[in-house]
């Protein structure tokens, strides 16, 4: 079983911190409202526990998947509770369950995911690019398990980097996860000199 | 199906029970498969939350993999008093919620369902009902008392997938 040292987890948390900081700035300019981020959680967890980082497995979420391609295989996943998706979409007068609403969420994923991925690429010197986002509304457990197992990789431990973004005055929050494949984490740490 | 104690099979885990008050559940199945093995006469049921078809060549199969999980679940329900010839198998899950462009091949959900079918066939166990594939996640519950299996998709209502009174069963 792969485990990471505290030092490595701290480095990954810092990476997530800067990445989600950039994403928060992008969200802020998208919505024209200040956005706060929480201190990210970096945890390497057995798969069964990895889902619990983001909530109960049967809680429903809008899930926006932004696959990362290039030097590291990974995915950025945005998890947005329905009421928060309503708030986000209402800025543009849209319903998150409509086609236009889903398209708006896809664009949010695109903008936030891309700014996060760019920071990651700059800090590590890796060539990383976002693939087109995919949007679903489903159970949290089903979304995360499908992303973690998506490419059929046999993981023992999932590294989860989780940050919360909160839009001020709108009580809108979303969970921002980076899920690297196991080889990707090694590469990431090597690039950071760890 | 609200009464009794609920036992959760999380990813890669299995739960079994011979207590009529129990309910077994897999919550939020995406590409994973929930496999129930049920002997209603003996009031025994088992549920495995299977994530992948098989372990890689270098790895050891465990509860995550169909090739280990299916025989292990059979063994566990037999130990609780199930009789092999009375066992009903029910599958839920194996959805493809996302398409992974780099995957190229078949989606994990479909491969999982296929692998579970293959393992069941090896053990001469017959699927009696299944709700697999599609693009939606599912939660499944198995009531030990009578082997009733229900599932629910996100935002949907509970669907009864498997339920036949023991007395009405006809030999196949």
XYZ file of C-alpha atoms in Angstrom:
366
model
C 0.000 0.000 0.000
C 1.378 3.376 -0.985
C 1.612 5.887 1.805
C 2.817 9.436 1.812
C 4.888 11.205 4.430
C 3.579 14.269 6.250
C 6.104 16.327 4.339
C 4.783 15.040 1.026
C 1.172 15.622 2.053
C 2.070 19.157 3.173
C 3.640 19.837 -0.211
C 0.583 18.489 -2.002
C -1.691 20.547 0.238
C 0.301 23.657 -0.635
C -0.041 22.817 -4.309
C -3.793 22.445 -3.846
C -3.852 25.697 -1.905
C -2.253 27.683 -4.711
C -4.253 25.877 -7.386
C -7.586 26.386 -5.685
C -6.610 29.978 -4.853
C -6.256 30.601 -8.567
C -9.544 28.792 -9.213
C -11.246 30.933 -6.569
C -9.947 34.080 -8.265
C -11.361 32.841 -11.572
C -14.723 32.054 -10.000
C -14.712 35.466 -8.403
C -14.216 37.234 -11.728
C -16.775 34.952 -13.418
C -19.451 35.855 -10.874
C -18.265 39.338 -10.009
C -18.346 38.419 -6.327
C -15.590 37.748 -3.793
C -14.807 34.068 -3.313
C -13.174 32.458 -0.292
C -11.310 29.179 -0.170
C -10.828 26.870 2.744
C -7.457 25.436 3.667
C -7.312 22.338 1.463
C -7.334 18.850 2.861
C -4.712 16.486 1.472
C -5.353 12.906 2.405
C -4.252 9.548 1.093
C -7.072 7.229 2.001
C -8.254 3.691 1.378
C -10.809 3.886 -1.426
C -13.786 3.172 0.805
C -12.860 6.179 2.954
C -11.997 8.472 0.050
C -15.652 9.103 -0.777
C -16.352 10.125 2.811
C -14.031 13.142 2.439
C -16.656 14.797 0.271
C -19.793 13.680 2.151
C -22.288 10.840 2.439
C -22.264 8.489 -0.567
C -25.978 8.953 -1.291
C -25.985 12.748 -1.152
C -26.744 14.141 -4.586
C -24.327 16.494 -6.248
C -23.751 18.163 -9.548
C -20.441 16.626 -10.524
C -18.225 18.419 -13.030
C -15.351 16.274 -14.190
C -12.372 17.921 -15.833
C -9.937 15.228 -16.976
C -6.275 16.235 -17.039
C -4.174 14.970 -19.911
C -0.463 15.282 -20.526
C 2.446 14.416 -18.245
C 0.112 13.326 -15.451
C -3.161 11.421 -15.581
C -5.557 12.992 -13.134
C -8.958 14.530 -12.847
C -10.292 17.648 -11.253
C -13.792 17.135 -9.903
C -16.091 19.898 -8.753
C -18.932 18.782 -6.501
C -21.764 21.251 -6.116
C -24.886 20.703 -3.992
C -28.091 21.461 -5.888
C -29.007 24.613 -3.990
C -25.538 25.995 -4.661
C -25.764 25.093 -8.338
C -29.098 26.966 -8.362
C -27.359 29.988 -6.849
C -24.507 29.828 -9.360
C -26.814 29.431 -12.327
C -29.239 32.084 -11.109
C -26.527 34.680 -11.709
C -27.256 34.059 -15.387
C -30.935 33.284 -14.905
C -30.505 29.585 -15.625
C -31.768 26.344 -14.092
C -28.915 23.866 -13.411
C -31.115 20.999 -14.611
C -31.695 22.587 -18.022
C -29.348 22.169 -20.986
C -28.209 25.773 -20.667
C -27.692 25.288 -16.930
C -25.570 22.197 -17.503
C -23.622 24.100 -20.111
C -23.047 26.888 -17.595
C -21.776 24.349 -15.016
C -19.533 22.889 -17.689
C -18.124 26.351 -18.313
C -17.569 26.858 -14.585
C -15.680 23.555 -14.569
C -13.714 24.654 -17.576
C -12.660 27.989 -16.105
C -11.919 26.706 -12.612
C -10.331 23.469 -13.743
C -8.146 25.217 -16.280
C -6.858 27.808 -13.829
C -6.090 25.067 -11.301
C -4.364 22.919 -13.916
C -2.317 25.864 -15.216
C -0.988 26.549 -11.737
C -0.158 22.879 -11.312
C 1.689 22.889 -14.633
C 3.624 26.063 -13.771
C 4.678 24.781 -10.358
C 5.754 21.357 -11.512
C 7.005 22.093 -15.011
C 4.674 19.402 -16.323
C 2.778 19.701 -19.585
C -0.838 19.493 -18.426
C -4.021 20.263 -20.297
C -7.681 20.032 -19.407
C -9.932 17.787 -21.513
C -13.540 18.944 -22.082
C -15.558 18.850 -18.853
C -18.435 16.413 -18.327
C -21.382 17.242 -16.107
C -23.632 14.817 -14.230
C -26.139 15.094 -11.421
C -25.917 11.961 -9.346
C -25.000 10.369 -6.043
C -21.684 11.481 -4.569
C -20.480 7.911 -4.085
C -21.319 6.961 -7.644
C -19.590 10.056 -9.060
C -16.367 9.625 -7.096
C -16.150 5.855 -7.470
C -16.689 6.190 -11.221
C -13.952 8.808 -11.516
C -11.531 6.818 -9.345
C -12.197 3.599 -11.259
C -12.792 5.338 -14.585
C -9.682 4.192 -16.355
C -9.684 0.823 -14.665
C -6.654 1.616 -12.555
C -6.231 -0.673 -9.580
C -5.863 1.766 -6.689
C -5.347 0.791 -3.062
C -5.237 4.337 -1.833
C -6.753 7.427 -3.346
C -5.015 10.725 -2.856
C -7.694 13.354 -2.421
C -6.952 17.068 -2.417
C -10.127 18.833 -1.356
C -10.783 22.580 -1.101
C -14.035 24.392 -0.471
C -14.843 27.504 -2.450
C -17.420 29.833 -0.967
C -18.978 32.733 -2.823
C -19.452 35.571 -0.372
C -22.953 36.747 0.331
C -24.468 33.966 -1.771
C -23.873 31.097 0.649
C -22.720 29.130 -2.318
C -20.091 26.470 -1.791
C -18.490 23.739 -3.793
C -15.956 21.035 -3.194
C -12.934 21.048 -5.462
C -11.073 17.755 -5.716
C -7.895 16.745 -7.473
C -7.672 12.999 -8.002
C -4.353 11.974 -9.515
C -3.690 8.436 -10.659
C -1.091 6.743 -8.511
C 1.810 7.108 -10.941
C 0.903 10.762 -11.324
C 1.382 11.402 -7.625
C 4.883 9.949 -7.720
C 5.737 12.184 -10.675
C 4.204 15.189 -8.951
C 6.249 14.591 -5.809
C 9.410 13.980 -7.804
C 8.926 17.325 -9.576
C 8.586 19.001 -6.197
C 11.864 17.400 -5.180
C 10.282 15.032 -2.645
C -37.839 -1.504 3.778
C -36.988 0.835 6.607
C -36.931 -1.520 9.561
C -33.982 -3.497 10.852
C -30.315 -2.801 10.986
C -28.666 -1.625 7.790
C -25.259 -3.074 6.975
C -23.289 -1.150 4.396
C -20.911 -2.783 1.944
C -18.512 0.023 1.038
C -16.210 -0.103 -1.996
C -14.370 -3.408 -2.044
C -16.237 -4.766 0.983
C -18.832 -7.490 1.495
C -21.495 -7.974 4.161
C -23.461 -11.129 4.953
C -26.293 -11.821 7.354
C -28.625 -14.561 8.538
C -30.625 -12.144 10.693
C -34.111 -11.561 9.295
C -34.118 -8.037 10.720
C -31.128 -6.939 8.658
C -30.926 -4.997 5.447
C -27.750 -5.043 3.341
C -26.926 -2.033 1.214
C -24.536 -0.661 -1.406
C -24.939 3.117 -1.489
C -23.943 5.151 -4.534
C -22.875 2.466 -7.001
C -21.439 4.029 -10.144
C -19.281 1.804 -12.308
C -19.086 -0.640 -9.359
C -21.352 -3.694 -9.159
C -23.411 -4.639 -6.125
C -23.797 -8.425 -6.200
C -26.363 -10.052 -3.906
C -26.406 -13.784 -3.237
C -29.613 -14.796 -1.529
C -31.051 -17.998 -0.060
C -34.555 -17.034 1.016
C -35.427 -20.403 2.494
C -32.429 -20.274 4.822
C -32.901 -16.500 5.394
C -29.337 -15.777 4.374
C -28.094 -12.983 2.152
C -24.753 -11.530 1.179
C -23.820 -8.399 -0.711
C -20.468 -7.506 -2.291
C -19.424 -4.063 -3.614
C -17.164 -4.947 -6.544
C -15.006 -2.297 -8.213
C -12.935 -3.940 -10.938
C -13.061 -7.058 -13.130
C -9.761 -8.613 -12.029
C -6.510 -7.894 -10.267
C -3.544 -6.986 -12.495
C -1.054 -9.776 -13.170
C 1.276 -8.510 -10.442
C -1.416 -7.940 -7.812
C -3.359 -10.123 -5.418
C -7.090 -10.246 -6.015
C -9.177 -9.030 -3.103
C -12.676 -7.777 -2.377
C -12.334 -5.103 -5.030
C -12.018 -7.599 -7.858
C -14.796 -9.756 -9.295
C -12.535 -12.806 -9.614
C -11.995 -12.846 -5.856
C -15.157 -11.205 -4.544
C -17.678 -13.546 -6.198
C -16.253 -16.854 -4.842
C -15.561 -15.190 -1.465
C -19.169 -14.024 -1.174
C -20.438 -17.499 -2.110
C -18.245 -19.058 0.564
C -19.486 -16.567 3.159
C -23.195 -17.215 2.509
C -22.638 -20.992 2.453
C -20.967 -20.674 5.855
C -24.080 -18.960 7.168
C -26.203 -21.909 6.079
C -27.215 -21.051 2.528
C -27.673 -24.037 0.222
C -25.887 -23.672 -3.066
C -28.783 -24.841 -5.260
C -31.171 -22.308 -3.699
C -28.959 -19.271 -4.187
C -30.311 -16.432 -6.306
C -27.865 -13.873 -7.684
C -28.902 -10.274 -8.311
C -26.677 -7.585 -9.884
C -27.001 -3.805 -9.716
C -24.633 -1.082 -10.971
C -22.012 -1.025 -13.706
C -23.031 2.381 -15.021
C -20.916 4.527 -17.347
C -21.333 7.987 -15.887
C -18.381 9.532 -17.658
C -16.631 8.749 -20.896
C -12.889 8.653 -20.582
C -11.403 9.559 -23.935
C -8.038 8.010 -23.202
C -9.629 4.700 -22.229
C -10.144 3.605 -25.805
C -11.687 0.308 -24.797
C -14.868 -0.687 -23.115
C -16.022 1.199 -20.035
C -15.163 -0.181 -16.603
C -18.838 -0.500 -15.624
C -19.619 -2.812 -18.544
C -16.448 -4.810 -17.988
C -17.357 -5.195 -14.322
C -20.802 -6.566 -15.169
C -19.279 -8.947 -17.690
C -16.675 -10.181 -15.198
C -19.269 -10.786 -12.473
C -21.388 -12.768 -14.960
C -18.354 -14.847 -15.923
C -17.512 -15.594 -12.285
C -21.119 -16.534 -11.521
C -21.140 -18.890 -14.515
C -17.951 -20.556 -13.285
C -19.652 -21.212 -9.962
C -22.868 -22.304 -11.729
C -24.859 -19.537 -10.083
C -27.607 -17.936 -12.111
C -28.468 -14.250 -12.141
C -32.196 -13.946 -11.396
C -32.461 -10.203 -11.902
C -30.215 -7.315 -12.752
C -30.194 -3.569 -13.246
C -26.848 -2.772 -14.839
C -25.443 -0.376 -17.401
C -26.864 3.031 -18.253
C -25.417 6.324 -17.113
C -26.974 6.732 -13.659
C -25.623 5.768 -10.246
C -27.716 3.432 -8.094
C -28.227 2.486 -4.465
C -29.329 -1.095 -3.779
C -30.819 -2.710 -0.707
C -31.382 -6.374 0.122
C -33.818 -7.415 2.849
C -32.524 -10.565 4.510
C -35.992 -11.563 5.783
C -37.306 -12.410 2.313
C -34.492 -11.606 -0.119
C -36.331 -8.641 -1.591
C -33.969 -6.466 -3.630
C -34.724 -2.854 -4.477
C -32.690 -0.138 -6.107
C -32.964 3.577 -6.568
C -31.299 5.993 -8.961
C -30.374 9.535 -7.947
C -33.550 11.598 -7.815
C -35.638 8.539 -8.699
C -37.998 6.355 -6.747
C -37.327 2.917 -5.332
C -37.767 0.109 -7.860
C -38.391 -3.475 -6.831
C -35.939 -5.621 -8.746
C -36.370 -9.032 -7.206
C -39.078 -10.503 -5.060
C -40.887 -13.797 -5.343
C -42.589 -15.479 -2.430
C -40.682 -18.672 -1.674
C -43.856 -20.757 -1.921
C -44.571 -19.625 -5.470
C -41.215 -20.464 -6.946
C -41.228 -22.885 -9.790
C -38.297 -25.122 -10.489
C -36.547 -23.826 -13.561
